[in-house]
């Protein structure tokens, strides 16, 4: 790179660097929201970051990924939609009707606030990115609603309408500016002239994009080291339309050597287990797909993996297990644990939990992500052998089992480890895949996973190296946008849910479902929705879009009933997906594809009708 093009990196926030104001950031976001091309977006972000010192550039990068705090950070701002509505109405002096009209016009709380606050002059000097960050920290530090409300009031009063719009959107985790983390990583690379692969690698290690900017700005990306007990990103799979297509991608090569392996797709909760650190024996951390620490929800797994003889990071699925049949129980048996901060002894006796491992990401200090799957799998088998031996030799194993479940027969629980290996077979023939699919279903699993044997582990990416084939003809992951009280027995609870898919940066409704959840789930959701109510009209309550559901349905129709132009026929809720962020729900493109496939008759295929290339699932 010629010298004149080398960006100036300020070591501190000196006067040479332009002030990183929140207003400039809000303008950038508005520009990104209206810019279509990825390259133009990337350039706009790079141009914004380049002249900034590392701390504000890091914050800007962090905020552009759509969350106030790094993914690996446990802090949450926890400001519900209802608090936000109250604060916006108070500052704008808006009546409920005025608020309703603005919300309905935009379908987005940030944009509605911008409209209502128009003409308001902010109190005090312009805020910087660092000022905003301090306020977010304050919000995260208090659990008291009154303190949150007063911090928010003060903050929003200090902002222009445009600034308030993006502050609210960021706090609600709903930026809708068409920017993914991978694009921010590319922009960081472009801004500092370092290879994007180095930026990505550092992000994988640190799970904190602001920290990565600090390294990039001082040209020390290569110093990022993997640290045990800090979550790595999860590799994701692309849906296959049918078994033939999946098989075709993993045909044995010319010499008949397999290129792929097939595993069952388990219907549990994806998790990453870190265990066995030599310097902290007994320490175990379990992370969810959104990189949250969920160790407290699964104490029996933490106790069991505390016996690990050597440090490892495992990728797999937590399942409720039927020890007598050696198979997984339905997801509903696991569900009471999800999101639970304290697990009672009674809950521990209700289901026996295991971890089915399918990948090994690190052993000792060695990160294995760059190793091909065949190598990682071999190492996983070796590690798991050692782990099982260590557990069997450990007197704690008996305690870590659950004698209660075996009606006093403790010898049975002694023999049941908490670690299972996901069986994997090399992909050989279409007939073998059909049989494997049927077998997976008979064992109560969701379908199959195909994985390329020479593929590296790509954290946070959804590529074609992993392909999933699901049971249902079609299910969609959607977000609830509006709720209503039910009838009869359900008259006191919010049990009717209108839900949407993503259309670019918008949400578009495609259906309404009433059935599929348990009474306990409906009760819990009712409380959640009441706290996140944004607006009401007639019997319908608009809610902050946070609850992701997986819905099954018979087919897709074109319809004017919802603003997507489509409606699902006989939708029913398969389950709540607390593990899936709203950014990963299904898209209108996928709905359109399902609709077209139905018409081509492809939907009649029993193994699914998703589009492999269409969207980012
Ligand atoms: P979906 O949740 O439908 O996007 O499918 C991806 C999810 O399948 C992963 O996040 C895992 O939780 C789950 N899964 C189940 N079995 C496997 C497996 N053998 N390999 C990888 N992922 C699996």
Coordinates of C-alpha atoms and ligand atoms in Angstrom, one line a residue:
X1 CA 0.0 0.0 0.0
X2 CA 1.5 3.4 -0.9
X3 CA 2.4 5.5 2.1
X4 CA -0.2 8.2 1.4
X5 CA -2.9 5.5 1.7
X6 CA -1.8 4.2 5.0
X7 CA -4.5 5.3 7.4
X8 CA -3.5 7.4 10.4
X9 CA -3.9 5.5 13.5
X10 CA -4.1 7.7 16.6
X11 CA -2.8 5.9 19.7
X12 CA -5.1 8.0 21.8
X13 CA -8.2 10.1 21.4
X14 CA -6.0 13.2 20.6
X15 CA -7.2 16.3 19.0
X16 CA -6.0 15.1 15.6
X17 CA -8.8 12.6 15.4
X18 CA -12.3 13.7 14.5
X19 CA -14.7 13.6 17.4
X20 CA -16.7 10.3 17.2
X21 CA -20.1 11.8 17.9
X22 CA -23.2 9.8 18.2
X23 CA -24.8 12.1 15.7
X24 CA -22.2 11.1 13.0
X25 CA -22.8 7.5 13.9
X26 CA -26.5 7.9 13.5
X27 CA -26.0 9.5 10.1
X28 CA -23.9 6.6 9.1
X29 CA -26.6 4.1 10.2
X30 CA -29.2 6.0 8.2
X31 CA -27.0 6.0 5.2
X32 CA -26.4 2.2 5.6
X33 CA -30.1 1.6 5.9
X34 CA -30.7 3.2 2.5
X35 CA -27.6 1.8 0.7
X36 CA -28.1 -1.5 -1.0
X37 CA -24.8 -2.7 -2.2
X38 CA -22.5 -4.6 0.1
X39 CA -19.4 -2.9 -1.3
X40 CA -20.8 0.6 -0.8
X41 CA -21.8 -0.3 2.8
X42 CA -18.4 -1.7 3.5
X43 CA -16.7 1.4 2.2
X44 CA -19.0 3.7 4.2
X45 CA -18.2 1.8 7.4
X46 CA -14.4 1.7 6.6
X47 CA -14.4 5.5 5.9
X48 CA -16.2 6.1 9.2
X49 CA -13.8 4.0 11.2
X50 CA -10.5 4.9 9.6
X51 CA -9.9 8.3 11.1
X52 CA -11.0 7.4 14.6
X53 CA -8.9 6.4 17.5
X54 CA -9.2 2.8 18.6
X55 CA -11.7 3.2 21.5
X56 CA -14.4 5.0 19.5
X57 CA -13.7 3.0 16.4
X58 CA -14.1 -0.2 18.5
X59 CA -17.4 1.0 19.9
X60 CA -18.7 2.0 16.5
X61 CA -17.8 -1.5 15.1
X62 CA -19.5 -3.1 18.1
X63 CA -22.7 -1.1 17.7
X64 CA -22.8 -1.7 14.0
X65 CA -23.0 -5.5 14.7
X66 CA -26.3 -4.6 16.4
X67 CA -25.7 -5.1 20.1
X68 CA -24.7 -2.7 22.8
X69 CA -22.2 -5.1 24.3
X70 CA -19.9 -7.8 22.8
X71 CA -21.5 -11.2 22.2
X72 CA -19.2 -12.8 24.7
X73 CA -20.1 -10.2 27.4
X74 CA -22.7 -11.2 29.9
X75 CA -24.1 -7.7 30.4
X76 CA -27.4 -6.8 28.9
X77 CA -29.0 -3.4 28.8
X78 CA -32.4 -5.0 29.6
X79 CA -34.6 -2.2 28.6
X80 CA -38.0 -3.5 27.5
X81 CA -40.2 -2.0 24.8
X82 CA -42.7 -0.8 27.4
X83 CA -40.2 1.3 29.3
X84 CA -39.0 2.7 26.0
X85 CA -42.5 3.6 24.9
X86 CA -43.2 5.4 28.2
X87 CA -40.0 7.4 28.0
X88 CA -40.5 8.4 24.4
X89 CA -44.1 9.4 25.1
X90 CA -43.0 11.5 28.1
X91 CA -40.3 13.4 26.2
X92 CA -42.4 14.0 23.1
X93 CA -45.5 14.8 25.2
X94 CA -47.4 12.4 22.9
X95 CA -50.9 11.0 23.6
X96 CA -51.4 7.3 23.3
X97 CA -53.2 7.9 20.0
X98 CA -50.3 9.9 18.6
X99 CA -47.9 7.2 19.7
X100 CA -50.0 4.5 18.1
X101 CA -50.2 6.4 14.8
X102 CA -46.5 6.8 14.6
X103 CA -45.7 3.2 15.6
X104 CA -48.2 1.9 13.0
X105 CA -46.7 4.1 10.3
X106 CA -43.2 2.7 10.8
X107 CA -43.6 -0.6 12.6
X108 CA -40.4 0.2 14.4
X109 CA -40.0 1.9 17.8
X110 CA -36.8 3.8 16.8
X111 CA -38.3 5.3 13.7
X112 CA -41.6 6.2 15.5
X113 CA -39.6 7.9 18.2
X114 CA -37.7 9.9 15.6
X115 CA -41.0 11.1 14.2
X116 CA -42.5 12.0 17.5
X117 CA -39.5 13.8 18.8
X118 CA -39.1 15.9 15.6
X119 CA -38.5 19.5 16.5
X120 CA -37.1 18.7 20.0
X121 CA -33.8 20.4 20.7
X122 CA -31.4 18.2 22.7
X123 CA -30.3 19.4 26.1
X124 CA -26.5 19.9 26.5
X125 CA -23.5 19.2 24.4
X126 CA -23.4 16.5 21.6
X127 CA -22.7 13.1 23.0
X128 CA -19.8 10.9 21.8
X129 CA -19.9 7.1 21.3
X130 CA -18.1 6.8 24.6
X131 CA -20.9 8.8 26.4
X132 CA -23.5 6.5 24.9
X133 CA -21.5 3.5 26.0
X134 CA -21.3 4.8 29.5
X135 CA -25.1 5.1 29.6
X136 CA -25.5 1.6 28.3
X137 CA -23.2 0.4 31.1
X138 CA -25.4 2.2 33.6
X139 CA -28.5 0.6 32.2
X140 CA -27.0 -2.8 32.4
X141 CA -25.7 -2.2 36.0
X142 CA -29.1 -1.6 37.5
X143 CA -32.0 -4.0 37.7
X144 CA -34.4 -1.4 39.1
X145 CA -36.9 -0.3 36.6
X146 CA -37.2 3.3 38.1
X147 CA -33.4 3.8 37.8
X148 CA -33.5 2.5 34.2
X149 CA -36.3 4.8 33.3
X150 CA -34.5 7.8 34.7
X151 CA -31.2 7.0 32.9
X152 CA -33.1 6.5 29.7
X153 CA -35.1 9.7 30.1
X154 CA -31.9 11.7 30.7
X155 CA -30.1 10.0 27.8
X156 CA -32.9 10.5 25.2
X157 CA -33.4 14.1 26.3
X158 CA -29.8 14.8 25.4
X159 CA -30.2 13.4 21.8
X160 CA -31.6 14.8 18.6
X161 CA -34.5 12.8 17.0
X162 CA -32.1 11.0 14.6
X163 CA -29.7 10.1 17.5
X164 CA -32.6 8.9 19.6
X165 CA -33.8 6.6 16.8
X166 CA -30.5 4.7 16.6
X167 CA -30.0 4.7 20.4
X168 CA -33.4 3.0 20.8
X169 CA -32.8 0.6 17.9
X170 CA -29.5 -0.5 19.3
X171 CA -30.9 -1.0 22.8
X172 CA -33.7 -3.1 21.4
X173 CA -31.2 -5.1 19.3
X174 CA -33.1 -4.3 16.2
X175 CA -30.9 -2.0 14.0
X176 CA -32.2 -3.1 10.6
X177 CA -29.4 -1.4 8.6
X178 CA -28.5 -4.5 6.6
X179 CA -25.1 -5.0 8.3
X180 CA -23.9 -8.3 9.5
X181 CA -20.9 -8.9 11.7
X182 CA -18.9 -10.4 8.7
X183 CA -19.4 -7.0 6.8
X184 CA -18.1 -5.1 9.8
X185 CA -15.0 -7.4 9.9
X186 CA -14.4 -6.7 6.3
X187 CA -14.7 -3.0 6.8
X188 CA -12.2 -3.1 9.7
X189 CA -9.8 -4.9 7.4
X190 CA -10.4 -2.3 4.7
X191 CA -9.9 0.6 7.1
X192 CA -6.6 -0.5 8.5
X193 CA -5.2 -2.4 5.5
X194 CA -4.8 -5.7 7.4
X195 CA -6.0 -9.0 5.8
X196 CA -9.7 -9.8 6.6
X197 CA -8.7 -13.4 7.5
X198 CA -6.6 -11.9 10.3
X199 CA -9.4 -9.8 11.5
X200 CA -11.8 -12.8 11.5
X201 CA -9.3 -15.0 13.3
X202 CA -8.8 -12.4 16.0
X203 CA -12.6 -12.1 16.4
X204 CA -12.9 -15.8 16.8
X205 CA -10.4 -15.8 19.6
X206 CA -11.7 -12.8 21.4
X207 CA -15.5 -12.7 20.8
X208 CA -15.2 -8.9 21.1
X209 CA -15.0 -6.8 18.0
X210 CA -14.0 -3.6 19.9
X211 CA -11.0 -5.5 21.2
X212 CA -10.2 -6.7 17.7
X213 CA -10.3 -3.1 16.4
X214 CA -7.8 -2.2 19.2
X215 CA -5.5 -5.0 17.9
X216 CA -6.0 -4.0 14.2
X217 CA -5.2 -0.4 14.9
X218 CA -1.9 -1.3 16.5
X219 CA -1.2 -4.0 13.9
X220 CA -1.1 -6.7 16.5
X221 CA -4.0 -8.9 15.3
X222 CA -1.7 -12.0 15.3
X223 CA -1.3 -11.6 19.0
X224 CA -4.9 -12.6 19.6
X225 CA -4.8 -16.0 21.5
X226 CA -7.5 -18.4 22.2
X227 CA -8.6 -18.3 25.8
X228 CA -10.4 -21.2 27.5
X229 CA -13.8 -20.2 29.1
X230 CA -14.4 -17.6 26.4
X231 CA -17.0 -18.8 23.9
X232 CA -16.1 -19.3 20.2
X233 CA -18.7 -18.6 17.5
X234 CA -20.8 -21.6 16.3
X235 CA -20.6 -23.0 12.8
X236 CA -24.1 -23.2 11.2
X237 CA -25.7 -25.3 8.5
X238 CA -27.6 -24.6 5.3
X239 CA -30.9 -26.3 4.7
X240 CA -31.1 -28.9 1.8
X241 CA -34.2 -29.1 -0.3
X242 CA -34.2 -32.9 -0.3
X243 CA -32.2 -36.0 0.4
X244 CA -31.0 -36.2 -3.2
X245 CA -29.6 -32.7 -3.2
X246 CA -27.8 -33.3 0.1
X247 CA -26.4 -36.6 -1.2
X248 CA -25.3 -35.0 -4.5
X249 CA -23.1 -32.5 -2.6
X250 CA -21.2 -35.2 -0.7
X251 CA -20.7 -37.9 -3.4
X252 CA -17.7 -40.1 -2.9
X253 CA -14.8 -38.9 -5.1
X254 CA -13.6 -40.7 -8.3
X255 CA -11.7 -43.3 -6.2
X256 CA -14.8 -44.0 -4.2
X257 CA -13.4 -42.3 -1.1
X258 CA -16.1 -40.5 1.0
X259 CA -16.1 -36.7 1.0
X260 CA -18.8 -36.3 3.6
X261 CA -20.2 -37.7 6.8
X262 CA -23.7 -37.9 7.9
X263 CA -24.9 -37.6 11.5
X264 CA -28.3 -37.4 13.1
X265 CA -29.8 -33.9 13.6
X266 CA -30.7 -33.8 17.3
X267 CA -33.6 -31.7 18.6
X268 CA -32.0 -30.2 21.7
X269 CA -30.0 -27.2 22.6
X270 CA -26.7 -26.4 20.9
X271 CA -23.9 -25.8 23.3
X272 CA -20.2 -25.4 23.6
X273 CA -18.5 -26.9 26.6
X274 CA -15.2 -25.7 28.0
X275 CA -13.6 -28.0 30.5
X276 CA -10.5 -29.5 32.1
X277 CA -8.2 -26.5 32.3
X278 CA -5.0 -27.6 34.0
X279 CA -4.7 -24.4 36.0
X280 CA -8.3 -24.4 37.1
X281 CA -9.2 -28.1 37.6
X282 CA -12.9 -28.7 37.9
X283 CA -13.9 -25.4 36.1
X284 CA -16.6 -25.9 33.4
X285 CA -18.4 -23.3 31.3
X286 CA -21.3 -24.1 29.0
X287 CA -22.2 -21.5 26.3
X288 CA -25.3 -21.2 24.1
X289 CA -25.4 -20.6 20.4
X290 CA -25.7 -16.8 21.2
X291 CA -22.5 -17.2 23.3
X292 CA -24.3 -16.7 26.6
X293 CA -23.0 -18.5 29.7
X294 CA -25.7 -21.1 30.4
X295 CA -23.7 -23.2 32.9
X296 CA -26.1 -22.5 35.8
X297 CA -29.0 -24.1 33.8
X298 CA -27.2 -27.4 33.5
X299 CA -25.4 -28.1 36.8
X300 CA -25.3 -31.9 36.3
X301 CA -23.4 -31.5 33.1
X302 CA -21.0 -29.0 34.7
X303 CA -20.4 -31.5 37.5
X304 CA -19.8 -34.4 35.1
X305 CA -17.5 -32.5 32.8
X306 CA -15.5 -31.3 35.8
X307 CA -14.0 -34.7 35.8
X308 CA -12.3 -34.0 32.4
X309 CA -8.7 -35.2 32.4
X310 CA -7.5 -32.6 29.9
X311 CA -8.6 -29.3 28.6
X312 CA -11.0 -29.3 25.7
X313 CA -13.7 -27.3 23.9
X314 CA -16.5 -29.4 22.6
X315 CA -19.4 -28.5 20.3
X316 CA -22.6 -30.5 20.5
X317 CA -26.2 -30.6 21.6
X318 CA -27.7 -30.9 25.1
X319 CA -30.5 -33.4 25.2
X320 CA -33.0 -34.8 27.6
X321 CA -32.2 -38.6 27.5
X322 CA -34.3 -41.7 28.0
X323 CA -31.7 -44.0 29.7
X324 CA -33.8 -47.1 29.4
X325 CA -34.2 -46.7 25.6
X326 CA -30.9 -45.0 25.0
X327 CA -32.5 -42.3 22.9
X328 CA -33.3 -38.6 23.1
X329 CA -36.5 -37.4 24.6
X330 CA -38.5 -34.7 22.8
X331 CA -37.4 -31.1 23.1
X332 CA -40.2 -30.4 25.5
X333 CA -38.5 -32.4 28.2
X334 CA -35.5 -30.1 28.0
X335 CA -37.4 -26.9 27.7
X336 CA -38.0 -26.2 31.4
X337 CA -34.3 -25.8 31.8
X338 CA -33.8 -23.2 29.1
X339 CA -33.1 -19.8 30.5
X340 CA -33.3 -21.1 34.1
X341 CA -30.8 -19.4 36.4
X342 CA -31.4 -21.8 39.3
X343 CA -32.1 -25.5 39.0
X344 CA -33.9 -27.1 41.9
X345 CA -33.1 -30.7 43.0
X346 CA -36.6 -31.6 41.8
X347 CA -35.9 -30.4 38.3
X348 CA -32.8 -32.5 38.3
X349 CA -34.8 -35.6 38.9
X350 CA -37.3 -34.8 36.2
X351 CA -35.1 -35.5 33.3
X352 CA -31.7 -37.0 32.7
X353 CA -29.5 -34.7 30.6
X354 CA -26.6 -35.6 28.3
X355 CA -24.3 -33.8 25.9
X356 CA -24.0 -35.3 22.5
X357 CA -20.7 -34.1 21.1
X358 CA -20.1 -33.8 17.4
X359 CA -17.0 -31.6 17.2
X360 CA -13.9 -30.8 19.0
X361 CA -12.7 -27.2 18.7
X362 CA -9.7 -27.2 21.0
X363 CA -7.6 -29.6 23.1
X364 CA -5.1 -28.2 25.6
X365 CA -3.8 -24.9 24.2
X366 CA -4.3 -26.1 20.6
X367 CA -7.1 -24.7 18.6
X368 CA -8.3 -27.2 16.0
X369 CA -10.6 -24.9 13.9
X370 CA -8.2 -25.0 10.9
X371 CA -8.0 -28.8 11.0
X372 CA -10.2 -30.7 8.6
X373 CA -13.3 -32.3 10.1
X374 CA -11.9 -35.8 9.6
X375 CA -9.0 -34.9 11.9
X376 CA -11.2 -33.1 14.4
X377 CA -13.5 -36.1 14.6
X378 CA -10.6 -38.5 15.2
X379 CA -9.3 -36.2 18.0
X380 CA -12.8 -36.0 19.4
X381 CA -13.0 -39.8 19.6
X382 CA -9.7 -40.0 21.3
X383 CA -10.5 -37.2 23.8
X384 CA -13.9 -38.7 24.5
X385 CA -12.3 -42.1 25.2
X386 CA -10.0 -40.5 27.8
X387 CA -12.8 -38.5 29.3
X388 CA -15.0 -41.7 29.7
X389 CA -12.1 -43.5 31.3
X390 CA -11.4 -40.7 33.7
X391 CA -15.0 -40.5 34.7
X392 CA -15.3 -44.2 35.2
X393 CA -12.3 -44.1 37.5
X394 CA -13.7 -41.1 39.5
X395 CA -15.7 -41.8 42.6
X396 CA -17.7 -38.6 41.8
X397 CA -19.2 -40.3 38.8
X398 CA -21.6 -42.1 41.0
X399 CA -22.7 -38.9 42.5
X400 CA -22.8 -37.1 39.2
X401 CA -25.3 -39.7 37.9
X402 CA -28.9 -39.6 39.1
X403 CA -29.7 -42.5 41.3
X404 CA -33.2 -41.0 41.8
X405 CA -34.0 -41.7 38.2
X406 CA -33.2 -45.4 38.5
X407 CA -35.5 -46.3 41.4
X408 CA -32.6 -47.0 43.7
X409 CA -30.5 -48.9 41.2
X410 CA -27.4 -46.8 41.4
X411 CA -25.3 -49.2 39.5
X412 CA -27.4 -48.3 36.4
X413 CA -26.7 -44.6 36.7
X414 CA -23.0 -45.3 37.2
X415 CA -22.8 -46.8 33.8
X416 CA -24.5 -43.9 32.0
X417 CA -22.1 -41.1 31.1
X418 CA -23.2 -37.6 30.4
X419 CA -21.0 -37.5 27.2
X420 CA -22.2 -39.3 24.1
X421 CA -20.6 -39.1 20.7
X422 CA -22.9 -38.3 17.8
X423 CA -22.5 -41.4 15.5
X424 CA -21.1 -40.4 12.1
X425 CA -21.1 -42.5 9.0
X426 CA -19.3 -41.7 5.7
X427 CA -21.7 -40.8 3.0
X428 CA -21.8 -43.6 0.5
X429 CA -25.1 -44.0 -1.4
X430 CA -28.5 -42.5 -1.8
X431 CA -30.1 -45.7 -0.4
X432 CA -28.0 -45.3 2.7
X433 CA -29.1 -41.7 3.2
X434 CA -32.8 -42.7 2.9
X435 CA -32.3 -45.4 5.5
X436 CA -30.4 -43.1 7.8
X437 CA -33.2 -40.5 7.5
X438 CA -35.9 -43.0 8.5
X439 CA -33.8 -44.3 11.3
X440 CA -33.2 -40.7 12.6
X441 CA -36.9 -40.1 12.6
X442 CA -37.6 -43.4 14.4
X443 CA -35.2 -42.4 17.1
X444 CA -37.1 -39.2 17.6
X445 CA -34.4 -37.0 15.9
X446 CA -35.1 -34.1 13.6
X447 CA -33.4 -35.3 10.5
X448 CA -29.8 -35.5 9.2
X449 CA -26.7 -33.3 9.1
X450 CA -24.2 -33.7 6.3
X451 CA -20.7 -32.4 6.8
X452 CA -17.7 -32.1 4.4
X453 CA -14.9 -34.2 5.7
X454 CA -12.2 -31.8 4.5
X455 CA -14.0 -28.7 5.9
X456 CA -12.5 -26.4 8.5
X457 CA -14.7 -25.1 11.4
X458 CA -15.9 -21.7 10.5
X459 CA -17.3 -20.0 13.7
X460 CA -20.4 -17.9 13.1
X461 CA -20.7 -18.9 9.4
X462 CA -23.5 -20.6 7.6
X463 CA -21.9 -22.3 4.7
X464 CA -22.3 -25.3 2.4
X465 CA -19.8 -27.4 4.4
X466 CA -22.6 -28.3 6.7
X467 CA -26.1 -29.2 5.3
X468 CA -29.2 -29.9 7.3
X469 CA -32.1 -32.0 6.2
X470 CA -35.2 -31.7 8.4
X471 CA -38.2 -33.8 9.1
X472 CA -41.1 -31.3 8.5
X473 CA -42.1 -30.5 5.0
X474 CA -41.4 -27.0 6.1
X475 CA -40.9 -25.1 9.3
X476 CA -40.1 -21.5 9.5
X477 CA -38.4 -19.5 12.3
X478 CA -40.5 -16.4 12.8
X479 CA -40.8 -13.6 15.3
X480 CA -43.9 -12.6 17.2
X481 CA -45.0 -9.0 16.4
X482 CA -48.5 -8.9 17.9
X483 CA -50.5 -10.8 20.4
X484 CA -54.1 -11.2 21.5
X485 CA -56.0 -12.7 24.5
X486 CA -57.5 -16.1 23.7
X487 CA -61.0 -17.3 24.2
X488 CA -62.6 -19.5 26.8
X489 CA -60.0 -21.1 29.0
X490 CA -57.4 -18.8 27.5
X491 CA -59.3 -15.6 27.9
X492 CA -56.9 -14.3 30.6
X493 CA -53.7 -15.1 28.7
X494 CA -52.1 -13.8 25.6
X495 CA -52.3 -17.0 23.5
X496 CA -52.8 -15.8 19.9
X497 CA -49.6 -14.8 18.1
X498 CA -49.2 -12.9 14.9
X499 CA -45.7 -13.5 13.5
X500 CA -43.4 -12.2 10.8
X501 CA -40.4 -13.1 8.7
X502 CA -37.6 -10.7 7.6
X503 CA -37.8 -8.8 4.3
X504 CA -34.5 -7.0 4.1
X505 CA -34.5 -4.7 7.1
X506 CA -38.3 -4.9 7.6
X507 CA -40.5 -7.5 9.3
X508 CA -43.5 -8.7 7.3
X509 CA -46.3 -10.7 8.9
X510 CA -47.2 -14.0 7.4
X511 CA -49.5 -15.7 9.9
X512 CA -51.1 -16.2 13.2
X513 CA -50.9 -19.3 15.4
X514 CA -52.9 -20.4 18.4
X515 CA -51.7 -23.9 19.1
X516 CA -48.7 -25.8 20.1
X517 CA -47.5 -24.3 23.3
X518 CA -48.1 -25.6 26.8
X519 CA -50.2 -23.6 29.4
X520 CA -47.0 -22.9 31.4
X521 CA -45.3 -21.5 28.3
X522 CA -48.2 -19.3 27.4
X523 CA -48.3 -17.9 30.9
X524 CA -44.6 -17.1 30.8
X525 CA -45.0 -15.5 27.4
X526 CA -48.0 -13.5 28.6
X527 CA -45.8 -11.9 31.3
X528 CA -43.0 -11.3 28.8
X529 CA -45.4 -9.7 26.2
X530 CA -47.0 -7.5 28.8
X531 CA -43.6 -6.1 29.8
X532 CA -42.7 -5.6 26.1
X533 CA -46.0 -4.1 24.9
X534 CA -45.5 -1.3 22.5
X535 CA -49.0 -0.4 21.3
X536 CA -52.6 -1.6 21.3
X537 CA -55.5 -1.3 19.0
X538 CA -58.7 -3.1 19.4
X539 CA -57.8 -6.5 20.9
X540 CA -54.4 -6.6 19.3
X541 CA -51.3 -5.7 21.2
X542 CA -48.1 -4.9 19.3
X543 CA -45.0 -6.2 21.0
X544 CA -41.3 -5.7 20.7
X545 CA -40.2 -8.4 18.2
X546 CA -38.1 -10.6 20.5
X547 CA -39.8 -14.0 20.7
X548 CA -38.7 -16.4 18.0
X549 CA -40.9 -19.3 17.3
X550 CA -40.5 -22.3 15.0
X551 CA -43.8 -22.9 13.2
X552 CA -45.0 -25.8 11.0
X553 CA -47.7 -25.4 8.5
X554 CA -49.4 -27.3 5.6
X555 CA -48.6 -24.9 2.8
X556 CA -48.0 -21.3 1.8
X557 CA -50.7 -19.2 0.1
X558 CA -50.7 -15.8 -1.5
X559 CA -52.9 -13.6 0.5
X560 CA -53.7 -10.0 1.3
X561 CA -54.4 -10.8 4.9
X562 CA -50.8 -10.0 6.0
X563 CA -48.4 -7.3 4.8
X564 CA -46.0 -10.0 3.4
X565 CA -48.5 -10.9 0.7
X566 CA -48.4 -14.5 1.9
X567 CA -50.2 -16.5 4.6
X568 CA -49.4 -19.9 6.1
X569 CA -52.1 -22.5 6.0
X570 CA -52.8 -24.3 9.4
X571 CA -49.8 -22.9 11.2
X572 CA -48.9 -24.5 14.5
X573 CA -46.1 -23.7 16.9
X574 CA -43.5 -26.4 17.1
X575 CA -41.5 -24.6 19.8
X576 CA -40.1 -21.4 21.2
X577 CA -36.6 -20.8 20.0
X578 CA -34.8 -18.9 22.8
X579 CA -31.5 -19.9 21.3
X580 CA -32.2 -18.2 18.0
X581 CA -31.6 -14.4 17.6
X582 CA -34.1 -12.4 15.5
X583 CA -31.4 -11.7 13.0
X584 CA -31.4 -15.4 12.1
X585 CA -35.2 -15.9 11.5
X586 CA -36.4 -16.9 8.1
X587 CA -36.8 -14.5 5.2
X588 CA -39.6 -13.5 2.9
X589 CA -37.4 -14.9 0.1
X590 CA -37.5 -18.3 1.7
X591 CA -41.3 -18.0 2.0
X592 CA -41.6 -17.1 -1.7
X593 CA -39.3 -20.0 -2.6
X594 CA -41.5 -22.4 -0.6
X595 CA -44.5 -21.0 -2.4
X596 CA -42.9 -21.5 -5.8
X597 CA -41.7 -25.0 -5.0
X598 CA -45.2 -26.0 -3.9
X599 CA -46.3 -25.0 -7.3
X600 CA -43.6 -27.0 -9.0
X601 CA -44.7 -29.9 -7.0
X602 CA -41.4 -30.1 -5.2
X603 CA -43.1 -29.6 -1.9
X604 CA -44.7 -33.0 -2.2
X605 CA -41.2 -34.3 -1.4
X606 CA -41.3 -35.7 2.1
X607 CA -37.8 -34.4 3.0
X608 CA -38.2 -30.6 2.9
X609 CA -38.4 -27.8 0.4
X610 CA -36.1 -25.1 1.5
X611 CA -33.8 -23.3 -0.8
X612 CA -30.1 -24.2 -0.4
X613 CA -28.8 -21.0 -1.8
X614 CA -31.5 -18.4 -1.2
X615 CA -31.1 -17.1 2.3
X616 CA -28.8 -17.1 5.3
X617 CA -30.3 -19.9 7.3
Ligands
LIG1 P1 -31.4 -25.0 12.9 O1 -31.5 -24.8 14.4 O2 -32.6 -25.6 12.3 O3 -30.9 -23.8 12.2 O4 -30.3 -26.1 12.7 C1 -29.0 -26.0 13.2 C2 -28.9 -26.6 14.6 O5 -29.0 -28.0 14.5 C3 -27.6 -26.4 15.2 O6 -27.5 -25.2 15.8 C4 -27.6 -27.5 16.3 O7 -28.3 -27.0 17.5 C5 -28.5 -28.6 15.7 N1 -27.9 -29.9 15.5 C6 -28.4 -31.0 15.9 N2 -27.7 -32.1 15.5 C7 -26.5 -31.6 15.0 C8 -25.3 -32.1 14.4 N3 -25.2 -33.5 14.4 N4 -24.4 -31.3 14.0 C9 -24.6 -29.9 14.0 N5 -25.7 -29.3 14.5 C10 -26.7 -30.1 15.0

